[in-house]
Amino acid sequence: MERHRRVTAEPSPNDMLPSPRNLQTGPGAGLAPAAGLVPEISGCWSPRLAAALERFFVMMPGRRMSAVDSARVPLHIDCAALGGAVPQLGADENYRIEISAVGVRLSAAEEWGVLHGLTTLFHLLVRGGVVPAMRIDDGPRFSWRGLMIDVARHFMPVSALTRTVDAMALFKLNVLHLHLTDDQGFRFPSWSFPRLAQDPCYTREELEMLVAYAGQRGIRVLPELDVPGHTCSWLQAYPGWGSADPQPTRRFGVHRECLDPSNPEILPAIETLLGELAEVFPDEFVHFGGDEVHPEWWTASERVRAYMDDHGLADVDELHAEFNRRVTAMALDLGKRVIGWDEVLHPRLPPSVVVQSWRGATARNRALDTGHDCVVSANYYLDLCFPADVHYRFDPEAPESELVHLEDTLGQDPRLAHVAAGMAWTRQWRDVTVAQKSAEPETARGSVIGAEACLWSELVDAETLDVRLWTRLPALAERFWSPSARRNEDDLYRRLNVSLEALKVGADMDLFAISRRLLRRAGLQVAWDPLAAVLEPVKWYGRLLGEEAMAARIAGREMPQSRPYDADTPLNRVVDGLFPESLAARQIARLCERTAAADPTAAARLRAQAETWRGLPGNGAGPAELDELARRLKLLGTLVIDVLDGRVAPESAVPAVLAAGQPHGEYLLAVADPVSRWLASRQGPAGARGDV
Ligand code: ACM
């Protein structure tokens, strides 16, 4: 029987996400729960460190002053060198912590390490109890540990971004990538082209404040100007910048509109915009997008075709590559390096350009093999509402064969089976080829310099941002920071739960309370809370595409443009307030496994859970779209109890339970699959049945 691992009351060094590179406990006694920490500084000191120390004590007021004088111990901080005005790629983020009964010593080569060390100390102390004597030697696996937020489809006010930065710091993420422009919105307040900015839009002061706020916490802010596709919003302001008549758009999906590289105004305008971005964002990098450029406008335009002839550009790929080459040169002139989505790969792409891989398991090696450094985002899209462990399995540096295998088997995961056919559609991305540069056959292979989780915001707004991000992102933060060794999935979820507690204190973010508020706003009454706790949104692009477009995509047909959502659809339904992955369902899955393994305590708890489900109101405790799901969960409750009591044979319950697990509208009942697996384990001769 698998032993149930409880979340221990005592803080354990193994609770942390991300886990440190090297942690050794002992010898001797640890830090007493009441020990007050008295800062002692040696080496360098700065306002940034003073502010970080102040935040640490605000999070842990009980440590600032001990109630018992004799319990005071030093918190010795030794910082060998200050960092620059803002963090840079490759900065030294290593630190060491030594903890004993007589105090804490935190040392680091640079300020950034001290910031991380204070965060680690927070995680160790926040749960109370004795902190064992230990020594931690820690530092990141990757220097680029990012989070991309699409602030174009749904605007995220600066207050949403600063609280995101607080949470990022807690999990040692260090790049906030802002996707500032897209078809539905342009959120950068250009002063040379003021018509571009669409309401709502950031002010320059807000963005400067955000950069400073993030820099104080060791986080870079990377701006993205997505060109030449995804630019409908630009063309509303400057229709002449395209090669055909732009249409106003609120719909999602790839648009035909794109900038016209043959227009002599375009590159100077981009140069001006890059210059403005450089004034606001001091980061060494600028992101120039480059994804999903629809070829139709270019191939249909006589002017563009003439331009291609004049410049010896054989096709639209060459035209895009030439455009990228020129934008890159302009950025370099401004002292910036460039990063773009993996569609920018082309033999003409300057080698200095970093490629952000997103189109599946093979995009990374296409970049590396052609000499480009890579930031990996494939399989790290949080808007797909995948479970945390699914993202966690994909290591940014895993051999390609492993990534391909993981991707190929995603559809066998029962939690994702309902979108297996849709996900299989993405395998066509494996057929993308990039010619080798003929002039430089022995180009040095690129490196994986980091990874970024991405949150595209078609179905996320500022209200729903936190629950969409943080129930899974701490797991990815570990993937990006910690050594590659796998940790088991139960252990991951145990630590994820601990992390959500830390998030409450460290970033004032109580995801359970936020979700509850959103559910109430959507009309869900308390009586249906047990239902909402085990519901999840359908996965992948199920919600965004809707049934019709999904069927067309699976069949390889042109997708209809009509979709369930556009940029004006309110995101205020129950589905918007749910955790993308039900942590309650995960715990019930463990109960089912332990019940199957003849654990009587688990069986009793499963029964109690099933009683709750059976007793739910069948309808009327929330929106009518949930009536069917309530009916299914009540049925599940009844079946579980009947099977436990021996009134119903497990095998005869299986079909109804499997049917309950089918998507209903945009919802999934996340407990149907674990219950069906428990029932399946009970089939066979009575003597072979494990459970009680
Ligand atoms: C992307 O997801 N279009 C980069």
PDB file of N, CA, C and O in Angstrom, residues 315-380:
ATOM      1  N   ASP A 315      10.733  34.315 -52.250  1.00  0.00           N
ATOM      2  CA  ASP A 315       9.403  33.958 -51.738  1.00  0.00           C
ATOM      3  C   ASP A 315       9.113  34.746 -50.458  1.00  0.00           C
ATOM      4  O   ASP A 315       9.958  35.525 -49.991  1.00  0.00           O
ATOM      5  N   VAL A 316       7.930  34.497 -49.877  1.00  0.00           N
ATOM      6  CA  VAL A 316       7.561  35.285 -48.689  1.00  0.00           C
ATOM      7  C   VAL A 316       8.465  34.956 -47.498  1.00  0.00           C
ATOM      8  O   VAL A 316       8.699  35.811 -46.638  1.00  0.00           O
ATOM      9  N   ASP A 317       9.004  33.754 -47.464  1.00  0.00           N
ATOM     10  CA  ASP A 317       9.936  33.437 -46.365  1.00  0.00           C
ATOM     11  C   ASP A 317      11.171  34.329 -46.452  1.00  0.00           C
ATOM     12  O   ASP A 317      11.677  34.830 -45.444  1.00  0.00           O
ATOM     13  N   GLU A 318      11.630  34.516 -47.685  1.00  0.00           N
ATOM     14  CA  GLU A 318      12.810  35.383 -47.848  1.00  0.00           C
ATOM     15  C   GLU A 318      12.459  36.833 -47.534  1.00  0.00           C
ATOM     16  O   GLU A 318      13.259  37.574 -46.967  1.00  0.00           O
ATOM     17  N   LEU A 319      11.253  37.215 -47.910  1.00  0.00           N
ATOM     18  CA  LEU A 319      10.812  38.583 -47.609  1.00  0.00           C
ATOM     19  C   LEU A 319      10.753  38.796 -46.087  1.00  0.00           C
ATOM     20  O   LEU A 319      11.248  39.805 -45.567  1.00  0.00           O
ATOM     21  N   HIS A 320      10.195  37.819 -45.389  1.00  0.00           N
ATOM     22  CA  HIS A 320      10.118  37.915 -43.926  1.00  0.00           C
ATOM     23  C   HIS A 320      11.536  37.944 -43.336  1.00  0.00           C
ATOM     24  O   HIS A 320      11.843  38.733 -42.428  1.00  0.00           O
ATOM     25  N   ALA A 321      12.404  37.099 -43.894  1.00  0.00           N
ATOM     26  CA  ALA A 321      13.773  37.037 -43.366  1.00  0.00           C
ATOM     27  C   ALA A 321      14.505  38.362 -43.580  1.00  0.00           C
ATOM     28  O   ALA A 321      15.246  38.834 -42.707  1.00  0.00           O
ATOM     29  N   GLU A 322      14.277  38.965 -44.760  1.00  0.00           N
ATOM     30  CA  GLU A 322      14.937  40.245 -45.040  1.00  0.00           C
ATOM     31  C   GLU A 322      14.415  41.332 -44.083  1.00  0.00           C
ATOM     32  O   GLU A 322      15.181  42.130 -43.550  1.00  0.00           O
ATOM     33  N   PHE A 323      13.125  41.306 -43.858  1.00  0.00           N
ATOM     34  CA  PHE A 323      12.512  42.245 -42.914  1.00  0.00           C
ATOM     35  C   PHE A 323      13.144  42.054 -41.527  1.00  0.00           C
ATOM     36  O   PHE A 323      13.565  43.016 -40.874  1.00  0.00           O
ATOM     37  N   ASN A 324      13.246  40.795 -41.104  1.00  0.00           N
ATOM     38  CA  ASN A 324      13.822  40.513 -39.777  1.00  0.00           C
ATOM     39  C   ASN A 324      15.276  40.977 -39.694  1.00  0.00           C
ATOM     40  O   ASN A 324      15.720  41.491 -38.659  1.00  0.00           O
ATOM     41  N   ARG A 325      16.001  40.758 -40.800  1.00  0.00           N
ATOM     42  CA  ARG A 325      17.414  41.134 -40.801  1.00  0.00           C
ATOM     43  C   ARG A 325      17.538  42.645 -40.601  1.00  0.00           C
ATOM     44  O   ARG A 325      18.375  43.123 -39.839  1.00  0.00           O
ATOM     45  N   ARG A 326      16.658  43.384 -41.251  1.00  0.00           N
ATOM     46  CA  ARG A 326      16.758  44.843 -41.153  1.00  0.00           C
ATOM     47  C   ARG A 326      16.302  45.335 -39.772  1.00  0.00           C
ATOM     48  O   ARG A 326      16.904  46.246 -39.205  1.00  0.00           O
ATOM     49  N   VAL A 327      15.273  44.723 -39.248  1.00  0.00           N
ATOM     50  CA  VAL A 327      14.831  45.130 -37.898  1.00  0.00           C
ATOM     51  C   VAL A 327      15.932  44.794 -36.878  1.00  0.00           C
ATOM     52  O   VAL A 327      16.228  45.587 -35.972  1.00  0.00           O
ATOM     53  N   THR A 328      16.547  43.625 -37.047  1.00  0.00           N
ATOM     54  CA  THR A 328      17.622  43.240 -36.125  1.00  0.00           C
ATOM     55  C   THR A 328      18.772  44.245 -36.182  1.00  0.00           C
ATOM     56  O   THR A 328      19.314  44.655 -35.142  1.00  0.00           O
ATOM     57  N   ALA A 329      19.118  44.666 -37.402  1.00  0.00           N
ATOM     58  CA  ALA A 329      20.231  45.618 -37.544  1.00  0.00           C
ATOM     59  C   ALA A 329      19.884  46.936 -36.840  1.00  0.00           C
ATOM     60  O   ALA A 329      20.729  47.531 -36.160  1.00  0.00           O
ATOM     61  N   MET A 330      18.621  47.350 -36.962  1.00  0.00           N
ATOM     62  CA  MET A 330      18.227  48.603 -36.302  1.00  0.00           C
ATOM     63  C   MET A 330      18.315  48.462 -34.783  1.00  0.00           C
ATOM     64  O   MET A 330      18.753  49.378 -34.089  1.00  0.00           O
ATOM     65  N   ALA A 331      17.890  47.304 -34.296  1.00  0.00           N
ATOM     66  CA  ALA A 331      17.950  47.086 -32.843  1.00  0.00           C
ATOM     67  C   ALA A 331      19.409  47.070 -32.376  1.00  0.00           C
ATOM     68  O   ALA A 331      19.745  47.663 -31.339  1.00  0.00           O
ATOM     69  N   LEU A 332      20.260  46.408 -33.164  1.00  0.00           N
ATOM     70  CA  LEU A 332      21.685  46.358 -32.778  1.00  0.00           C
ATOM     71  C   LEU A 332      22.269  47.761 -32.730  1.00  0.00           C
ATOM     72  O   LEU A 332      23.059  48.082 -31.839  1.00  0.00           O
ATOM     73  N   ASP A 333      21.865  48.612 -33.681  1.00  0.00           N
ATOM     74  CA  ASP A 333      22.344  50.002 -33.672  1.00  0.00           C
ATOM     75  C   ASP A 333      21.935  50.734 -32.402  1.00  0.00           C
ATOM     76  O   ASP A 333      22.586  51.676 -31.976  1.00  0.00           O
ATOM     77  N   LEU A 334      20.819  50.298 -31.828  1.00  0.00           N
ATOM     78  CA  LEU A 334      20.367  50.911 -30.571  1.00  0.00           C
ATOM     79  C   LEU A 334      21.009  50.235 -29.359  1.00  0.00           C
ATOM     80  O   LEU A 334      20.645  50.487 -28.214  1.00  0.00           O
ATOM     81  N   GLY A 335      21.913  49.292 -29.630  1.00  0.00           N
ATOM     82  CA  GLY A 335      22.586  48.587 -28.539  1.00  0.00           C
ATOM     83  C   GLY A 335      21.763  47.444 -27.975  1.00  0.00           C
ATOM     84  O   GLY A 335      22.006  46.994 -26.855  1.00  0.00           O
ATOM     85  N   LYS A 336      20.772  46.975 -28.749  1.00  0.00           N
ATOM     86  CA  LYS A 336      19.901  45.905 -28.252  1.00  0.00           C
ATOM     87  C   LYS A 336      20.188  44.594 -28.973  1.00  0.00           C
ATOM     88  O   LYS A 336      20.482  44.589 -30.175  1.00  0.00           O
ATOM     89  N   ARG A 337      20.021  43.498 -28.260  1.00  0.00           N
ATOM     90  CA  ARG A 337      19.956  42.184 -28.902  1.00  0.00           C
ATOM     91  C   ARG A 337      18.488  41.855 -29.140  1.00  0.00           C
ATOM     92  O   ARG A 337      17.597  42.381 -28.463  1.00  0.00           O
ATOM     93  N   VAL A 338      18.269  40.941 -30.057  1.00  0.00           N
ATOM     94  CA  VAL A 338      16.898  40.664 -30.483  1.00  0.00           C
ATOM     95  C   VAL A 338      16.532  39.222 -30.169  1.00  0.00           C
ATOM     96  O   VAL A 338      17.365  38.320 -30.252  1.00  0.00           O
ATOM     97  N   ILE A 339      15.284  39.032 -29.800  1.00  0.00           N
ATOM     98  CA  ILE A 339      14.721  37.690 -29.663  1.00  0.00           C
ATOM     99  C   ILE A 339      13.416  37.667 -30.446  1.00  0.00           C
ATOM    100  O   ILE A 339      12.696  38.674 -30.496  1.00  0.00           O
ATOM    101  N   GLY A 340      13.127  36.537 -31.091  1.00  0.00           N
ATOM    102  CA  GLY A 340      11.879  36.410 -31.848  1.00  0.00           C
ATOM    103  C   GLY A 340      11.314  35.009 -31.716  1.00  0.00           C
ATOM    104  O   GLY A 340      12.017  34.071 -31.318  1.00  0.00           O
ATOM    105  N   TRP A 341      10.018  34.865 -32.027  1.00  0.00           N
ATOM    106  CA  TRP A 341       9.386  33.537 -32.022  1.00  0.00           C
ATOM    107  C   TRP A 341       9.991  32.672 -33.113  1.00  0.00           C
ATOM    108  O   TRP A 341      10.586  33.199 -34.077  1.00  0.00           O
ATOM    109  N   ASP A 342       9.822  31.343 -33.015  1.00  0.00           N
ATOM    110  CA  ASP A 342      10.652  30.469 -33.851  1.00  0.00           C
ATOM    111  C   ASP A 342      10.377  30.567 -35.350  1.00  0.00           C
ATOM    112  O   ASP A 342      11.191  30.110 -36.156  1.00  0.00           O
ATOM    113  N   GLU A 343       9.288  31.216 -35.759  1.00  0.00           N
ATOM    114  CA  GLU A 343       9.073  31.415 -37.198  1.00  0.00           C
ATOM    115  C   GLU A 343      10.159  32.283 -37.832  1.00  0.00           C
ATOM    116  O   GLU A 343      10.301  32.308 -39.056  1.00  0.00           O
ATOM    117  N   VAL A 344      10.917  33.021 -37.016  1.00  0.00           N
ATOM    118  CA  VAL A 344      11.933  33.908 -37.604  1.00  0.00           C
ATOM    119  C   VAL A 344      13.152  33.145 -38.090  1.00  0.00           C
ATOM    120  O   VAL A 344      14.005  33.706 -38.791  1.00  0.00           O
ATOM    121  N   LEU A 345      13.234  31.848 -37.761  1.00  0.00           N
ATOM    122  CA  LEU A 345      14.402  31.073 -38.186  1.00  0.00           C
ATOM    123  C   LEU A 345      14.519  31.051 -39.703  1.00  0.00           C
ATOM    124  O   LEU A 345      13.562  30.716 -40.399  1.00  0.00           O
ATOM    125  N   HIS A 346      15.690  31.374 -40.182  1.00  0.00           N
ATOM    126  CA  HIS A 346      15.930  31.416 -41.623  1.00  0.00           C
ATOM    127  C   HIS A 346      17.438  31.568 -41.783  1.00  0.00           C
ATOM    128  O   HIS A 346      18.088  32.196 -40.937  1.00  0.00           O
ATOM    129  N   PRO A 347      18.007  31.028 -42.850  1.00  0.00           N
ATOM    130  CA  PRO A 347      19.461  31.196 -43.018  1.00  0.00           C
ATOM    131  C   PRO A 347      19.910  32.656 -43.015  1.00  0.00           C
ATOM    132  O   PRO A 347      21.043  32.952 -42.651  1.00  0.00           O
ATOM    133  N   ARG A 348      19.013  33.571 -43.395  1.00  0.00           N
ATOM    134  CA  ARG A 348      19.414  34.989 -43.383  1.00  0.00           C
ATOM    135  C   ARG A 348      19.339  35.614 -41.987  1.00  0.00           C
ATOM    136  O   ARG A 348      19.689  36.786 -41.830  1.00  0.00           O
ATOM    137  N   LEU A 349      18.814  34.881 -41.012  1.00  0.00           N
ATOM    138  CA  LEU A 349      18.645  35.497 -39.682  1.00  0.00           C
ATOM    139  C   LEU A 349      20.015  35.658 -39.026  1.00  0.00           C
ATOM    140  O   LEU A 349      20.771  34.697 -38.916  1.00  0.00           O
ATOM    141  N   PRO A 350      20.355  36.872 -38.602  1.00  0.00           N
ATOM    142  CA  PRO A 350      21.672  37.065 -37.977  1.00  0.00           C
ATOM    143  C   PRO A 350      21.850  36.130 -36.782  1.00  0.00           C
ATOM    144  O   PRO A 350      20.901  35.908 -36.018  1.00  0.00           O
ATOM    145  N   PRO A 351      23.056  35.565 -36.624  1.00  0.00           N
ATOM    146  CA  PRO A 351      23.272  34.559 -35.581  1.00  0.00           C
ATOM    147  C   PRO A 351      23.035  35.080 -34.174  1.00  0.00           C
ATOM    148  O   PRO A 351      22.744  34.303 -33.258  1.00  0.00           O
ATOM    149  N   SER A 352      23.124  36.384 -33.983  1.00  0.00           N
ATOM    150  CA  SER A 352      22.955  36.911 -32.618  1.00  0.00           C
ATOM    151  C   SER A 352      21.507  36.830 -32.142  1.00  0.00           C
ATOM    152  O   SER A 352      21.234  37.006 -30.954  1.00  0.00           O
ATOM    153  N   VAL A 353      20.565  36.583 -33.055  1.00  0.00           N
ATOM    154  CA  VAL A 353      19.154  36.591 -32.656  1.00  0.00           C
ATOM    155  C   VAL A 353      18.840  35.340 -31.829  1.00  0.00           C
ATOM    156  O   VAL A 353      19.156  34.219 -32.231  1.00  0.00           O
ATOM    157  N   VAL A 354      18.253  35.541 -30.677  1.00  0.00           N
ATOM    158  CA  VAL A 354      17.814  34.422 -29.834  1.00  0.00           C
ATOM    159  C   VAL A 354      16.428  34.004 -30.318  1.00  0.00           C
ATOM    160  O   VAL A 354      15.597  34.851 -30.662  1.00  0.00           O
ATOM    161  N   VAL A 355      16.211  32.703 -30.350  1.00  0.00           N
ATOM    162  CA  VAL A 355      14.936  32.188 -30.851  1.00  0.00           C
ATOM    163  C   VAL A 355      14.130  31.648 -29.679  1.00  0.00           C
ATOM    164  O   VAL A 355      14.650  30.909 -28.842  1.00  0.00           O
ATOM    165  N   GLN A 356      12.881  32.043 -29.621  1.00  0.00           N
ATOM    166  CA  GLN A 356      11.976  31.527 -28.582  1.00  0.00           C
ATOM    167  C   GLN A 356      11.136  30.431 -29.224  1.00  0.00           C
ATOM    168  O   GLN A 356      10.274  30.706 -30.072  1.00  0.00           O
ATOM    169  N   SER A 357      11.395  29.187 -28.843  1.00  0.00           N
ATOM    170  CA  SER A 357      10.701  28.064 -29.481  1.00  0.00           C
ATOM    171  C   SER A 357       9.327  27.902 -28.869  1.00  0.00           C
ATOM    172  O   SER A 357       9.172  27.934 -27.648  1.00  0.00           O
ATOM    173  N   TRP A 358       8.342  27.746 -29.719  1.00  0.00           N
ATOM    174  CA  TRP A 358       6.980  27.520 -29.205  1.00  0.00           C
ATOM    175  C   TRP A 358       6.250  26.449 -29.987  1.00  0.00           C
ATOM    176  O   TRP A 358       5.370  25.794 -29.467  1.00  0.00           O
ATOM    177  N   ARG A 359       6.679  26.236 -31.278  1.00  0.00           N
ATOM    178  CA  ARG A 359       5.900  25.305 -32.101  1.00  0.00           C
ATOM    179  C   ARG A 359       6.375  23.858 -31.888  1.00  0.00           C
ATOM    180  O   ARG A 359       6.982  23.238 -32.750  1.00  0.00           O
ATOM    181  N   GLY A 360       6.125  23.359 -30.697  1.00  0.00           N
ATOM    182  CA  GLY A 360       6.297  21.936 -30.449  1.00  0.00           C
ATOM    183  C   GLY A 360       7.717  21.519 -30.129  1.00  0.00           C
ATOM    184  O   GLY A 360       8.648  22.328 -30.032  1.00  0.00           O
ATOM    185  N   ALA A 361       7.849  20.190 -29.982  1.00  0.00           N
ATOM    186  CA  ALA A 361       9.055  19.594 -29.412  1.00  0.00           C
ATOM    187  C   ALA A 361      10.291  19.754 -30.285  1.00  0.00           C
ATOM    188  O   ALA A 361      11.410  19.641 -29.789  1.00  0.00           O
ATOM    189  N   THR A 362      10.110  20.003 -31.581  1.00  0.00           N
ATOM    190  CA  THR A 362      11.294  20.033 -32.447  1.00  0.00           C
ATOM    191  C   THR A 362      11.784  21.449 -32.751  1.00  0.00           C
ATOM    192  O   THR A 362      12.829  21.614 -33.375  1.00  0.00           O
ATOM    193  N   ALA A 363      11.023  22.450 -32.330  1.00  0.00           N
ATOM    194  CA  ALA A 363      11.396  23.835 -32.674  1.00  0.00           C
ATOM    195  C   ALA A 363      12.733  24.221 -32.026  1.00  0.00           C
ATOM    196  O   ALA A 363      13.532  24.940 -32.610  1.00  0.00           O
ATOM    197  N   ARG A 364      12.960  23.715 -30.815  1.00  0.00           N
ATOM    198  CA  ARG A 364      14.194  24.084 -30.108  1.00  0.00           C
ATOM    199  C   ARG A 364      15.430  23.686 -30.915  1.00  0.00           C
ATOM    200  O   ARG A 364      16.319  24.504 -31.148  1.00  0.00           O
ATOM    201  N   ASN A 365      15.470  22.427 -31.360  1.00  0.00           N
ATOM    202  CA  ASN A 365      16.679  21.988 -32.052  1.00  0.00           C
ATOM    203  C   ASN A 365      16.842  22.631 -33.425  1.00  0.00           C
ATOM    204  O   ASN A 365      17.970  22.786 -33.905  1.00  0.00           O
ATOM    205  N   ARG A 366      15.724  23.030 -34.034  1.00  0.00           N
ATOM    206  CA  ARG A 366      15.875  23.769 -35.300  1.00  0.00           C
ATOM    207  C   ARG A 366      16.667  25.049 -35.053  1.00  0.00           C
ATOM    208  O   ARG A 366      17.496  25.442 -35.863  1.00  0.00           O
ATOM    209  N   ALA A 367      16.407  25.674 -33.918  1.00  0.00           N
ATOM    210  CA  ALA A 367      17.140  26.904 -33.594  1.00  0.00           C
ATOM    211  C   ALA A 367      18.592  26.581 -33.233  1.00  0.00           C
ATOM    212  O   ALA A 367      19.526  27.186 -33.755  1.00  0.00           O
ATOM    213  N   LEU A 368      18.765  25.609 -32.334  1.00  0.00           N
ATOM    214  CA  LEU A 368      20.120  25.300 -31.867  1.00  0.00           C
ATOM    215  C   LEU A 368      20.997  24.832 -33.028  1.00  0.00           C
ATOM    216  O   LEU A 368      22.155  25.237 -33.149  1.00  0.00           O
ATOM    217  N   ASP A 369      20.419  23.976 -33.886  1.00  0.00           N
ATOM    218  CA  ASP A 369      21.211  23.400 -34.978  1.00  0.00           C
ATOM    219  C   ASP A 369      21.636  24.449 -35.992  1.00  0.00           C
ATOM    220  O   ASP A 369      22.591  24.232 -36.741  1.00  0.00           O
ATOM    221  N   THR A 370      20.901  25.551 -36.051  1.00  0.00           N
ATOM    222  CA  THR A 370      21.296  26.601 -36.989  1.00  0.00           C
ATOM    223  C   THR A 370      22.049  27.716 -36.265  1.00  0.00           C
ATOM    224  O   THR A 370      22.175  28.836 -36.764  1.00  0.00           O
ATOM    225  N   GLY A 371      22.531  27.406 -35.068  1.00  0.00           N
ATOM    226  CA  GLY A 371      23.467  28.297 -34.397  1.00  0.00           C
ATOM    227  C   GLY A 371      22.849  29.348 -33.494  1.00  0.00           C
ATOM    228  O   GLY A 371      23.556  30.233 -33.000  1.00  0.00           O
ATOM    229  N   HIS A 372      21.548  29.257 -33.261  1.00  0.00           N
ATOM    230  CA  HIS A 372      20.904  30.286 -32.432  1.00  0.00           C
ATOM    231  C   HIS A 372      20.732  29.805 -30.997  1.00  0.00           C
ATOM    232  O   HIS A 372      20.367  28.648 -30.763  1.00  0.00           O
ATOM    233  N   ASP A 373      20.954  30.701 -30.072  1.00  0.00           N
ATOM    234  CA  ASP A 373      20.574  30.407 -28.692  1.00  0.00           C
ATOM    235  C   ASP A 373      19.062  30.382 -28.617  1.00  0.00           C
ATOM    236  O   ASP A 373      18.372  31.012 -29.423  1.00  0.00           O
ATOM    237  N   CYS A 374      18.571  29.648 -27.635  1.00  0.00           N
ATOM    238  CA  CYS A 374      17.131  29.413 -27.603  1.00  0.00           C
ATOM    239  C   CYS A 374      16.573  29.600 -26.196  1.00  0.00           C
ATOM    240  O   CYS A 374      17.195  29.203 -25.202  1.00  0.00           O
ATOM    241  N   VAL A 375      15.414  30.218 -26.138  1.00  0.00           N
ATOM    242  CA  VAL A 375      14.593  30.239 -24.921  1.00  0.00           C
ATOM    243  C   VAL A 375      13.403  29.329 -25.223  1.00  0.00           C
ATOM    244  O   VAL A 375      12.696  29.543 -26.209  1.00  0.00           O
ATOM    245  N   VAL A 376      13.225  28.305 -24.408  1.00  0.00           N
ATOM    246  CA  VAL A 376      12.226  27.276 -24.716  1.00  0.00           C
ATOM    247  C   VAL A 376      10.874  27.646 -24.104  1.00  0.00           C
ATOM    248  O   VAL A 376      10.781  27.890 -22.896  1.00  0.00           O
ATOM    249  N   SER A 377       9.856  27.696 -24.966  1.00  0.00           N
ATOM    250  CA  SER A 377       8.488  27.898 -24.457  1.00  0.00           C
ATOM    251  C   SER A 377       7.528  26.803 -24.918  1.00  0.00           C
ATOM    252  O   SER A 377       6.391  26.765 -24.437  1.00  0.00           O
ATOM    253  N   ALA A 378       7.964  25.962 -25.844  1.00  0.00           N
ATOM    254  CA  ALA A 378       7.087  24.881 -26.299  1.00  0.00           C
ATOM    255  C   ALA A 378       6.709  24.031 -25.092  1.00  0.00           C
ATOM    256  O   ALA A 378       7.580  23.666 -24.293  1.00  0.00           O
ATOM    257  N   ASN A 379       5.436  23.744 -24.988  1.00  0.00           N
ATOM    258  CA  ASN A 379       4.886  22.942 -23.894  1.00  0.00           C
ATOM    259  C   ASN A 379       4.877  23.660 -22.536  1.00  0.00           C
ATOM    260  O   ASN A 379       4.709  23.024 -21.495  1.00  0.00           O
ATOM    261  N   TYR A 380       5.082  24.978 -22.584  1.00  0.00           N
ATOM    262  CA  TYR A 380       4.969  25.772 -21.351  1.00  0.00           C
ATOM    263  C   TYR A 380       3.874  26.832 -21.486  1.00  0.00           C
ATOM    264  O   TYR A 380       3.973  27.916 -20.915  1.00  0.00           O
TER     265      TYR A 380
END
